[in-house]
Every structure is written in C-alpha cells, then in structure tokens.
JSON list of C-alpha atoms in Angstrom, two decimals:
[
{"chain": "A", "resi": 79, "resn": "UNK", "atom": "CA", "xyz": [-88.34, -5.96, -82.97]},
{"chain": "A", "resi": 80, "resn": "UNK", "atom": "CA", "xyz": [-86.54, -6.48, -86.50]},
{"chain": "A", "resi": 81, "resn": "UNK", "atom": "CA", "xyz": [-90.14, -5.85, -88.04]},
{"chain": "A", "resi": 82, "resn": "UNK", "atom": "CA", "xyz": [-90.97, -3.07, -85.98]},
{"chain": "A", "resi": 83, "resn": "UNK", "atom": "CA", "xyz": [-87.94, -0.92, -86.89]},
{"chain": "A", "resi": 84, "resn": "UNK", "atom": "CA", "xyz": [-89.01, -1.19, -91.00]},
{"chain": "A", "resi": 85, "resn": "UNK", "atom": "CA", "xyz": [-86.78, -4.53, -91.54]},
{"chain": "A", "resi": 86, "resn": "UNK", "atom": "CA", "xyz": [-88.17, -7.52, -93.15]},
{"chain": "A", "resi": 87, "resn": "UNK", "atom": "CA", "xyz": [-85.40, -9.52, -93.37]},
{"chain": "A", "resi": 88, "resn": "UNK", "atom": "CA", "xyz": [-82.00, -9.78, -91.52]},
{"chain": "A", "resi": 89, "resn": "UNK", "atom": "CA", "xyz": [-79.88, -9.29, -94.23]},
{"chain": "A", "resi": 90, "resn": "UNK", "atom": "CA", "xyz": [-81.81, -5.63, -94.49]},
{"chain": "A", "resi": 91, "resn": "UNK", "atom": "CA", "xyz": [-80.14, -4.97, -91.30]},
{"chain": "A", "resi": 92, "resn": "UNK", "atom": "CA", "xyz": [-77.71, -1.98, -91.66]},
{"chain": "A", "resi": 93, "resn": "UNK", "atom": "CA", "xyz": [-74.10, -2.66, -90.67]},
{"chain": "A", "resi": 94, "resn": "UNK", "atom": "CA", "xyz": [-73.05, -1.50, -87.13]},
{"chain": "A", "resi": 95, "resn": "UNK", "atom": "CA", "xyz": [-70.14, 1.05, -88.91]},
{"chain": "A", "resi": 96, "resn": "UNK", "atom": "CA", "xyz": [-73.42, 2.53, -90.64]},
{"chain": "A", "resi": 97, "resn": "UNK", "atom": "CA", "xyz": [-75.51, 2.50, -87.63]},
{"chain": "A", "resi": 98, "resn": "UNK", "atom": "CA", "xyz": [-72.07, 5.01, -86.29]},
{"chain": "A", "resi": 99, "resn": "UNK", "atom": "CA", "xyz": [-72.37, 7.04, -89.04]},
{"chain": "A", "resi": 100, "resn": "UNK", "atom": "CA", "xyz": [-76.02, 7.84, -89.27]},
{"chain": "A", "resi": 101, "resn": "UNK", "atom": "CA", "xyz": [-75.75, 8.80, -85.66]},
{"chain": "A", "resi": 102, "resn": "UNK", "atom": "CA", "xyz": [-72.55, 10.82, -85.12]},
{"chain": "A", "resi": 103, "resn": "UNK", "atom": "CA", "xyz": [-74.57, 12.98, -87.79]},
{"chain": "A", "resi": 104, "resn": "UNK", "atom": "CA", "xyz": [-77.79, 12.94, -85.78]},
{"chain": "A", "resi": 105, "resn": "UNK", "atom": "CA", "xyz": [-75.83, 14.13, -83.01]},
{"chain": "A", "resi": 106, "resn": "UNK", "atom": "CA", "xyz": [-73.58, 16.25, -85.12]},
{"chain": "A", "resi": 107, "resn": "UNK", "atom": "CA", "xyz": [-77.56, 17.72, -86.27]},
{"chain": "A", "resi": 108, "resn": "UNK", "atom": "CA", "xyz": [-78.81, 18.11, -82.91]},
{"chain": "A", "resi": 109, "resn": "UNK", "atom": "CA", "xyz": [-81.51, 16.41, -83.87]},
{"chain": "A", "resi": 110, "resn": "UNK", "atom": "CA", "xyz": [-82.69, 14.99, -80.38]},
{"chain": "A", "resi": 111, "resn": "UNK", "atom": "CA", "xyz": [-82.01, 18.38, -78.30]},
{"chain": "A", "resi": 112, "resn": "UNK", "atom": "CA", "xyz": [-84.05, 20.24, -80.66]},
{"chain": "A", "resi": 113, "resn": "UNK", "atom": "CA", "xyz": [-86.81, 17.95, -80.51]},
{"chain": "A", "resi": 114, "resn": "UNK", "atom": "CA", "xyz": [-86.78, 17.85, -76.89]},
{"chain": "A", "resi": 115, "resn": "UNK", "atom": "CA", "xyz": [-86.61, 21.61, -76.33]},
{"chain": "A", "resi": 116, "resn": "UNK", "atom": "CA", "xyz": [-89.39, 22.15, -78.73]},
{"chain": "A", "resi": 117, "resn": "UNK", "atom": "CA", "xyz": [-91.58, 19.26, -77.07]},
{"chain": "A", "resi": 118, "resn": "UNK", "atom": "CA", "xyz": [-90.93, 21.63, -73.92]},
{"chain": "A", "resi": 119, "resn": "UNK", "atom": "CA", "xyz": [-91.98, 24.61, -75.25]},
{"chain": "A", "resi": 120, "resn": "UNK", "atom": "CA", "xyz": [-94.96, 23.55, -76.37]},
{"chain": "A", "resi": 121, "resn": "UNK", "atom": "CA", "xyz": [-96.42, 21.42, -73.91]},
{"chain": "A", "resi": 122, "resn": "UNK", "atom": "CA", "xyz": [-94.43, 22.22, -70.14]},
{"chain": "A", "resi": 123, "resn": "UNK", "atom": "CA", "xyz": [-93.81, 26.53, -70.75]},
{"chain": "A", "resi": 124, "resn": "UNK", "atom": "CA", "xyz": [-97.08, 27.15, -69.39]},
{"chain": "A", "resi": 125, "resn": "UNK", "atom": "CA", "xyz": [-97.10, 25.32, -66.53]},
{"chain": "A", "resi": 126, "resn": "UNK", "atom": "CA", "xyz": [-95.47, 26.24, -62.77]},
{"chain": "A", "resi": 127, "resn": "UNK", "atom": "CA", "xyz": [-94.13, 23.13, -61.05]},
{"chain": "A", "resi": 128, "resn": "UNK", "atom": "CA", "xyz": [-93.16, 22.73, -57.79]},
{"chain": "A", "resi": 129, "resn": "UNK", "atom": "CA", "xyz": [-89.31, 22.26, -57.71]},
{"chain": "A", "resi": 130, "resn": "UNK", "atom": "CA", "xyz": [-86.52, 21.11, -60.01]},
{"chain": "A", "resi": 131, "resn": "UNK", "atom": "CA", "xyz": [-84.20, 17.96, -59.05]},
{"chain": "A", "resi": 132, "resn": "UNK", "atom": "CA", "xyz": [-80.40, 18.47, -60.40]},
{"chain": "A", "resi": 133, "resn": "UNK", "atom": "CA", "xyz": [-77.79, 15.89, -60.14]},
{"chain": "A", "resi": 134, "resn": "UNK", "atom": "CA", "xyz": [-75.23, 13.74, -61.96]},
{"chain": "A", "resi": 135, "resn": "UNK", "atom": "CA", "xyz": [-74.44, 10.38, -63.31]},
{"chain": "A", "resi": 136, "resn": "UNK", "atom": "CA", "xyz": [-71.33, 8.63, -63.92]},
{"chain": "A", "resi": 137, "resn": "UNK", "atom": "CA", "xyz": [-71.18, 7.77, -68.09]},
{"chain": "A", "resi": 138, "resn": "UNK", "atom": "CA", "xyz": [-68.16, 5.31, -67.87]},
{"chain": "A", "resi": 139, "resn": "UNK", "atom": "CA", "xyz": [-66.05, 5.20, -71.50]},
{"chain": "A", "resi": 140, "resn": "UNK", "atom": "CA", "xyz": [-63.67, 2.88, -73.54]},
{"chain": "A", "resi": 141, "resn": "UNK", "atom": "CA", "xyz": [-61.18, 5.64, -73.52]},
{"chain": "A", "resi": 142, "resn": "UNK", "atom": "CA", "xyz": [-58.08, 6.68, -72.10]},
{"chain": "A", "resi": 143, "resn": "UNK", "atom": "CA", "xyz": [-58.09, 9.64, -69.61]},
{"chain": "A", "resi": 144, "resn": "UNK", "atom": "CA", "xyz": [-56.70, 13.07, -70.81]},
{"chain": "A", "resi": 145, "resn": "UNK", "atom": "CA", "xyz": [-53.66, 14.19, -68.50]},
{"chain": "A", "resi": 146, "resn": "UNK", "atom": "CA", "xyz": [-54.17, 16.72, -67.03]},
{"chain": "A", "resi": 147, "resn": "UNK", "atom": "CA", "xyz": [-50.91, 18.77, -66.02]},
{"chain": "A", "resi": 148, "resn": "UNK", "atom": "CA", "xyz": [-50.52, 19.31, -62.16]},
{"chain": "A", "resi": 149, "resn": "UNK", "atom": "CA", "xyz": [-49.23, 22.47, -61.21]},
{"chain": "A", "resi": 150, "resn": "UNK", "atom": "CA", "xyz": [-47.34, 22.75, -58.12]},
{"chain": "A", "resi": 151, "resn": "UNK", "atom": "CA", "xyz": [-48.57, 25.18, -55.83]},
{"chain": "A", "resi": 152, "resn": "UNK", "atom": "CA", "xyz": [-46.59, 27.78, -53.86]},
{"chain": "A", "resi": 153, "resn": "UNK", "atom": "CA", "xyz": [-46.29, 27.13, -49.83]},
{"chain": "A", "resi": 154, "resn": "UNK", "atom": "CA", "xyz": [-48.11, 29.83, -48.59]},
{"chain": "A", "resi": 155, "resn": "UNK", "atom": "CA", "xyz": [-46.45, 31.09, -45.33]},
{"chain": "A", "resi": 156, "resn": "UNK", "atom": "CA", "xyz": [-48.71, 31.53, -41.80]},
{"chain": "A", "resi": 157, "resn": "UNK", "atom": "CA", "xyz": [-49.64, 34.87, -41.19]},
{"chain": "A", "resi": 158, "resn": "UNK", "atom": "CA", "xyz": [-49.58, 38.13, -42.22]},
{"chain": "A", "resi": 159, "resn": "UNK", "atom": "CA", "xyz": [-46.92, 39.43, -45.76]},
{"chain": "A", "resi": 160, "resn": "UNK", "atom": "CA", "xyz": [-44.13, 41.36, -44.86]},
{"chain": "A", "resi": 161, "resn": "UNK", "atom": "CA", "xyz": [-43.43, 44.51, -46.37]},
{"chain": "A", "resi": 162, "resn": "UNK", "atom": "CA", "xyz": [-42.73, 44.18, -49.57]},
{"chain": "A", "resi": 163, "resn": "UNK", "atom": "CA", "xyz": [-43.45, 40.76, -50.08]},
{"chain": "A", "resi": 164, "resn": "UNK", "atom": "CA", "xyz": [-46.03, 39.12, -52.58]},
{"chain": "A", "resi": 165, "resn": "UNK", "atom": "CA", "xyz": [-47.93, 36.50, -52.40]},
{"chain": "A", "resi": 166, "resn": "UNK", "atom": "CA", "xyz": [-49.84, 34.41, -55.32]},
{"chain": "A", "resi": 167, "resn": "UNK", "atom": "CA", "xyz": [-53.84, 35.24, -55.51]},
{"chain": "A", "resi": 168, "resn": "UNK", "atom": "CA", "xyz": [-55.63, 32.26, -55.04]},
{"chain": "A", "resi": 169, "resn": "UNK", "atom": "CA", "xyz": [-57.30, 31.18, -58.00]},
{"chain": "A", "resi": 170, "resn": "UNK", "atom": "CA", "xyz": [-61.20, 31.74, -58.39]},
{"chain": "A", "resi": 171, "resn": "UNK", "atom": "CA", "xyz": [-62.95, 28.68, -58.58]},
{"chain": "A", "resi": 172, "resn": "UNK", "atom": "CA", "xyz": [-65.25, 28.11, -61.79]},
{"chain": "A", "resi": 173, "resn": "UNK", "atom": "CA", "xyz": [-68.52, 28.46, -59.79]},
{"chain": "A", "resi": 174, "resn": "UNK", "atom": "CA", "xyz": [-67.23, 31.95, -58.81]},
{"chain": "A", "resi": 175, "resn": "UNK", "atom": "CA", "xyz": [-66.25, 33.01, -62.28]},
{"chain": "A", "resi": 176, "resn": "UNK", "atom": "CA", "xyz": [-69.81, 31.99, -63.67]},
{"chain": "A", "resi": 177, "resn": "UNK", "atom": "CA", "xyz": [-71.84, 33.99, -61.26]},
{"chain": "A", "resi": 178, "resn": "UNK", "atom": "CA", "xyz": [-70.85, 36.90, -63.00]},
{"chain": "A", "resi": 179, "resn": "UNK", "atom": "CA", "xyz": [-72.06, 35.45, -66.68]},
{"chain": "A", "resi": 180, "resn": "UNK", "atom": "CA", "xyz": [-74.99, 36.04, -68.28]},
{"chain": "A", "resi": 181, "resn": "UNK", "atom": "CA", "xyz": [-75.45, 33.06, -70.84]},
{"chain": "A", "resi": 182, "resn": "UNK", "atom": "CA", "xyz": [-75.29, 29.23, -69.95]},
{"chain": "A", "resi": 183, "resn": "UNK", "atom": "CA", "xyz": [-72.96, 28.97, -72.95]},
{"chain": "A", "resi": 184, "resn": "UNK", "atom": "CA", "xyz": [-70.40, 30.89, -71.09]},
{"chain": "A", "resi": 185, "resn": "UNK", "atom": "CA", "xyz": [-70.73, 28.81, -67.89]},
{"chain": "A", "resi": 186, "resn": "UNK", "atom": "CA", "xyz": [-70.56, 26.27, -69.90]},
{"chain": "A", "resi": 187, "resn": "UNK", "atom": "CA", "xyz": [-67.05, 26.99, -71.64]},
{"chain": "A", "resi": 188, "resn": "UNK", "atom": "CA", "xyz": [-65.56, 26.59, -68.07]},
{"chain": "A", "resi": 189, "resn": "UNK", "atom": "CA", "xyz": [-66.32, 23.13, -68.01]},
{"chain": "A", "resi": 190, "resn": "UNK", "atom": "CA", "xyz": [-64.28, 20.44, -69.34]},
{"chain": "A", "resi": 191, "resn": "UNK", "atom": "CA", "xyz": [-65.90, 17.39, -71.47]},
{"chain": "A", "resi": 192, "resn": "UNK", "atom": "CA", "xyz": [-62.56, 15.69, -72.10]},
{"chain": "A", "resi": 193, "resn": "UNK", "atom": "CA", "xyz": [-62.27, 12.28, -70.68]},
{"chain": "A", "resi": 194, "resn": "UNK", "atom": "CA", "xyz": [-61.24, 12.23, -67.01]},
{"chain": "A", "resi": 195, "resn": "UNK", "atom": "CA", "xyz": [-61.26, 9.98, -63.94]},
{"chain": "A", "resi": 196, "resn": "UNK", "atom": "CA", "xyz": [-63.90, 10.20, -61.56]},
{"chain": "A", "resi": 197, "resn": "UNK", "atom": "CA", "xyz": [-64.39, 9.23, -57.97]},
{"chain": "A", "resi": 198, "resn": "UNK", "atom": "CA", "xyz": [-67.26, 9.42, -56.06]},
{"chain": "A", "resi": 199, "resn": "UNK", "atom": "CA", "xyz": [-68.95, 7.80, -52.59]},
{"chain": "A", "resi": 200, "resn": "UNK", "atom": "CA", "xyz": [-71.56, 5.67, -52.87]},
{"chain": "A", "resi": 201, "resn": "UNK", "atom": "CA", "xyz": [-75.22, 5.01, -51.20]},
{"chain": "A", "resi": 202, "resn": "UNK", "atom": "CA", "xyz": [-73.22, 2.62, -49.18]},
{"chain": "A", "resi": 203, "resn": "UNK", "atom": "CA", "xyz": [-69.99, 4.47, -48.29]},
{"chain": "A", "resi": 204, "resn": "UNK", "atom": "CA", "xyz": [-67.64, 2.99, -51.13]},
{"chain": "A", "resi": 205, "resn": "UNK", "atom": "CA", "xyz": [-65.69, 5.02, -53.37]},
{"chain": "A", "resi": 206, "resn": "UNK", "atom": "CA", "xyz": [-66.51, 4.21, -57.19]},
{"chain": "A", "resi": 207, "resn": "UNK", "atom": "CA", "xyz": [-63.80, 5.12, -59.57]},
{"chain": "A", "resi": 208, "resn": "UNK", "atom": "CA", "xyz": [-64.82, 5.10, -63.16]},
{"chain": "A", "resi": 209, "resn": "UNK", "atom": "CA", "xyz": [-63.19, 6.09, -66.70]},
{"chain": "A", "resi": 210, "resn": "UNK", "atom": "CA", "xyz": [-65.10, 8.73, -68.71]},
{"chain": "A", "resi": 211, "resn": "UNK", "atom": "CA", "xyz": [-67.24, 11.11, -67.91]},
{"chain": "A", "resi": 212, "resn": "UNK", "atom": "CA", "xyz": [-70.30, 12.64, -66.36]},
{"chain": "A", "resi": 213, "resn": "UNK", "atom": "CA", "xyz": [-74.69, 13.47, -67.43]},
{"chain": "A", "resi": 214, "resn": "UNK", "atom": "CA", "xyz": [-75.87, 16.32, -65.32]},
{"chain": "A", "resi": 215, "resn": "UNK", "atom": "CA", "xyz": [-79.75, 16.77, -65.42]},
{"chain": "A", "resi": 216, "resn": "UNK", "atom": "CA", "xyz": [-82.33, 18.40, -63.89]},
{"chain": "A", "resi": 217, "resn": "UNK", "atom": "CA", "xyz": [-85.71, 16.57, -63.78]},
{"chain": "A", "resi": 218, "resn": "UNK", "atom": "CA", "xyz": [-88.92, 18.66, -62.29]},
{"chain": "A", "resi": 219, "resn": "UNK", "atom": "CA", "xyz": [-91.25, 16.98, -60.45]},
{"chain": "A", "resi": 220, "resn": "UNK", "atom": "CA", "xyz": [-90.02, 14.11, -60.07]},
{"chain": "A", "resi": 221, "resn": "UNK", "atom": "CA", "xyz": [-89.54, 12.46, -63.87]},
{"chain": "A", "resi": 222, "resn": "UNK", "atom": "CA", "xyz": [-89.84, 14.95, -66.77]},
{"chain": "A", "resi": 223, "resn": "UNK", "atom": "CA", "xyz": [-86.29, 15.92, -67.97]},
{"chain": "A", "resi": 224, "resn": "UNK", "atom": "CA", "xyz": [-85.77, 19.78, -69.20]},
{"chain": "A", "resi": 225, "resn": "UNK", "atom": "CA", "xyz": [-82.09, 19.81, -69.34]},
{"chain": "A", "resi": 226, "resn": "UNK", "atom": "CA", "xyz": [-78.77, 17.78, -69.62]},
{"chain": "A", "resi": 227, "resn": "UNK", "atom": "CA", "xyz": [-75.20, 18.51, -69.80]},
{"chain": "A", "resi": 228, "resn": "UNK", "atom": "CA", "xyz": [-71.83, 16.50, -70.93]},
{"chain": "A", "resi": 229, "resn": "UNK", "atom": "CA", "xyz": [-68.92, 17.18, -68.50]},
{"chain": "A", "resi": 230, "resn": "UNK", "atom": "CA", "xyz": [-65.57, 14.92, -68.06]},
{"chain": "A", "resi": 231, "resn": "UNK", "atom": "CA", "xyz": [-65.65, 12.66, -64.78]},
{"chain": "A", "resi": 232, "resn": "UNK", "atom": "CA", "xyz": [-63.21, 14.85, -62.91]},
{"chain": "A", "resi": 233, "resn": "UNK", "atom": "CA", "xyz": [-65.76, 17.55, -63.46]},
{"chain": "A", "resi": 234, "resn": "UNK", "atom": "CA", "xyz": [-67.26, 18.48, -59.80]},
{"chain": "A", "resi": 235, "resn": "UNK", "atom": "CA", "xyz": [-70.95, 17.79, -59.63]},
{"chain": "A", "resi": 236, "resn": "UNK", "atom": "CA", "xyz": [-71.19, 22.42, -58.17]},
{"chain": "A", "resi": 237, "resn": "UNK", "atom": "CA", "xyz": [-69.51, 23.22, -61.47]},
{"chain": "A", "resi": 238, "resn": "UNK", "atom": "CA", "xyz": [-72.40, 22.78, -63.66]},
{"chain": "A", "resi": 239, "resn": "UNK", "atom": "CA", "xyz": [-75.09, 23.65, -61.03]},
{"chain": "A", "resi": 240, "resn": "UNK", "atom": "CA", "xyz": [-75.17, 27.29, -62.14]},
{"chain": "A", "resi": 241, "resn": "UNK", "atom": "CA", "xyz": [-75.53, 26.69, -66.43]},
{"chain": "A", "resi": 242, "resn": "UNK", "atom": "CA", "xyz": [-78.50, 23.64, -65.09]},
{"chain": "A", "resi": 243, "resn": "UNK", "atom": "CA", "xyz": [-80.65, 26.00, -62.83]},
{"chain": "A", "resi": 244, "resn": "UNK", "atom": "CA", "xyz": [-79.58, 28.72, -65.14]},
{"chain": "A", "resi": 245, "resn": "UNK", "atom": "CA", "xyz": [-80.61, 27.74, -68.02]},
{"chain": "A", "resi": 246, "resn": "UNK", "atom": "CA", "xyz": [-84.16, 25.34, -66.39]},
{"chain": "A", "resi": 247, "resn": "UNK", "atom": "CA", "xyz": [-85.50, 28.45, -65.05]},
{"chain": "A", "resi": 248, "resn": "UNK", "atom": "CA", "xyz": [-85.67, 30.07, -68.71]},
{"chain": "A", "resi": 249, "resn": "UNK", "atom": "CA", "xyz": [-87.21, 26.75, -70.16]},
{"chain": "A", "resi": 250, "resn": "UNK", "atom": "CA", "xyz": [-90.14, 26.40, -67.80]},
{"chain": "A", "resi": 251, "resn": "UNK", "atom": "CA", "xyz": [-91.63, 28.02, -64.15]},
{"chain": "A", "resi": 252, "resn": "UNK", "atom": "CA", "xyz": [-90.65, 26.02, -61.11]},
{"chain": "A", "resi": 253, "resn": "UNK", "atom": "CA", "xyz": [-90.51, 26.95, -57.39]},
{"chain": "A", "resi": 254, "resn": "UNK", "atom": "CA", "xyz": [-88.00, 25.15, -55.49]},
{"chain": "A", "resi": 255, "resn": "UNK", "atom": "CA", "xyz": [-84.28, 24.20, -56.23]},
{"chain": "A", "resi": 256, "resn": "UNK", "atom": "CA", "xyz": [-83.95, 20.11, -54.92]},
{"chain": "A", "resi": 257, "resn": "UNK", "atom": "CA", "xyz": [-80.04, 19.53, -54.70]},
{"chain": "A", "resi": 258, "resn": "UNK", "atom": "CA", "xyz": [-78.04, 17.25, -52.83]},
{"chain": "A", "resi": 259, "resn": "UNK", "atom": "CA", "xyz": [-74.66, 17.56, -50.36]},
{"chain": "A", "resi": 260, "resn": "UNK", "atom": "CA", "xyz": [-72.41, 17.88, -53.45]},
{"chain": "A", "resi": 261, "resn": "UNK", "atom": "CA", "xyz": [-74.36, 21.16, -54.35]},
{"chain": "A", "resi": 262, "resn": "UNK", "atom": "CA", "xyz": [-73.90, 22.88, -51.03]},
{"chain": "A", "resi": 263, "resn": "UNK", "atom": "CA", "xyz": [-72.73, 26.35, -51.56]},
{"chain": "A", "resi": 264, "resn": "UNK", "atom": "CA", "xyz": [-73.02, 29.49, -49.95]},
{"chain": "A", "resi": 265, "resn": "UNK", "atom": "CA", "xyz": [-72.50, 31.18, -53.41]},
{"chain": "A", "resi": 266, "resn": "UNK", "atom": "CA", "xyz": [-75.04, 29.32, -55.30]},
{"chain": "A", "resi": 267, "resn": "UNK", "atom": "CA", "xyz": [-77.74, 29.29, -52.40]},
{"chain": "A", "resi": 268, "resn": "UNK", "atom": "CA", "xyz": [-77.47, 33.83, -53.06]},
{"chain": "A", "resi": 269, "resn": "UNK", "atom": "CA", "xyz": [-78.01, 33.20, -56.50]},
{"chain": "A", "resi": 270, "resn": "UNK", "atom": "CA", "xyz": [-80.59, 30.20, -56.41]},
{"chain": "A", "resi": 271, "resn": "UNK", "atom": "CA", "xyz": [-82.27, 32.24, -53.77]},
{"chain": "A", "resi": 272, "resn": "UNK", "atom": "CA", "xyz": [-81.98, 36.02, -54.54]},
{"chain": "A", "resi": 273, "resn": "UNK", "atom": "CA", "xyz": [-81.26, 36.07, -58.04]},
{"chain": "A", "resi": 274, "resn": "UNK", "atom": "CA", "xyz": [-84.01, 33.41, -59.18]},
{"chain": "A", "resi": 275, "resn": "UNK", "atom": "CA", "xyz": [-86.08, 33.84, -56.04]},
{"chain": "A", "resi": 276, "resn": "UNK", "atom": "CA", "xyz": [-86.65, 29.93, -55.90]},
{"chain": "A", "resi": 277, "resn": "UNK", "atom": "CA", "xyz": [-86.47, 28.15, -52.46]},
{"chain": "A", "resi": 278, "resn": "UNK", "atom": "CA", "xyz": [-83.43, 25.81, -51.72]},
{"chain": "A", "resi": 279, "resn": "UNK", "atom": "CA", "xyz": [-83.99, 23.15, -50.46]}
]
C-alpha cells in the first residue's frame, strides 16, 4: 500500500501533523465537491432515474458539545385571549421558513453544523446517543451519491430535506422522492409533490 501511494521507503512517509495540513487545505479548496459535481455533470445530467433516496448518518466527534441556551417558554393558557390580552406567536419552524427560499444556500444558513448531541432509535428499538454531528445524502437509484450535507447531531433529519431534494433535482432528472418516517411532512410532501412534481413515496 506504502508503494502504491508514491512511497518507497517508510521514512518517506509524511508526518500525520502534515497529512492535517495538506487536507484541511483540500477541504478548505473544495477540492473533492468540485470534482464530484463536475463528474455529475458530465456523466449523470442526461440521464432520468427513477427516484432519489435521502437520509442521514450519525458522524460521532472527539469534541465537546456546543450549549445551546434553553429558553423558557411562556404557559400558554386553554382557550380563547381575552380582550386585550397577547399572546406570544409560536415560532416557525426552519422547514417552514425555507419553503419560501429560493437557493439551497439559504436553507442551508438555517441549519446548524456546530457540535451537538444526538439521539436517535435504532433498527432494533434502542436509543443511540452520540457526540458530534450528522451526513445527510441523497443517493439515486440505489448507490450513486449526488449530494451531501454537514449538520450538528441535534440537527432534525426534516431540516435539511428541503436544501437535499432542492438542490438533487437541479443536479440531475429523477422521478420519485424515497424518504423515511423522520421525513414525514405535510409541508414538504406540497412541495416534493407540487412544486417539483416528483412522486413521494
């Protein structure tokens, strides 16, 4: 394997604070999402699949979990205001606010990537906690990746449903959207289905 990378000998090795370097600049580049997006372009914008898989994956990390600040909500009373009074709105949720965007960047800005805590059920009915944060990707049929996204763990999976189909439907032609339980909404089956006119299923 030594050989195979270009190194002779051992000592040619590069050191693994190197190895750090060399890639936070990579990354820093964009070096592997621009070869990936131009890989699509040429070879998968011409061609209709049949449906695009989304979903998530935990990325667990040796870091401490940003604190987020809890704000206590107001007791809302049962039934109707009385005259005069006011009441708090309730605050939009971020898959509301992005229906209204245009640009997957602007989705995307309503997503944290900070480190959080995540918990999540299992194929067996355990919870999983884990440190770090999440990949979202959509894969269509069946194994070619077109798109991924960073999000913190705490991120739900609904949040970043919108910039994925979003911004997979501008990359290449599909036909159905293939998305789990945690994707159920009424809000993204209108746009999914109106806006896009792909089939959910």
């Amino acid at each position: 394997m030594r050989v195979l990378c270009g190194w002779r000998y051992k000592i040619d090795i590069p050191s693994e604070s190197k190895f750090s370097r060399v890639f936070e600049q990579l990354s820093d580049m964009k070096i592997a999402e621009k070869t990936h997006q131009k890989f699509i372009e040429e070879y998968l914008s011409d061609t209709i699949f049949m449906y695009n898989a989304s979903d998530a994956t935990k990325i667990p990390l040796r870091e401490k979990p940003v604190k987020v600040e809890k704000k206590e909500k107001a007791k809302n009373k049962v039934g109707r205001p009385k005259k005069g009074e006011k009441r708090e709105a309730i605050k939009p949720k971020i898959l509301e606010l992005q229906k209204d965007m245009k640009t997957t960047n602007d989705m995307l800005s309503l997503v944290s990537t900070s480190c959080g805590v995540g918990i999540k059920q299992n194929s067996k009915g355990n919870r999983e906690v884990w440190i770090g944060g999440k990949l979202h990707i959509s894969v269509v049929d069946g194994d070619i990746p077109v798109v991924a996204f960073y999000s913190g763990a705490n991120v739900h999976d609904s949040s970043v449903a919108l910039p994925l189909i979003n911004e997979t439907s501008k990359r290449v032609m599909y036909l159905h959207d293939l998305l789990d339980a945690g994707y159920d909404s009424d809000r993204l089956n209108n746009i999914s289905v109106k806006s896009l006119q792909h089939i959910r299923i």
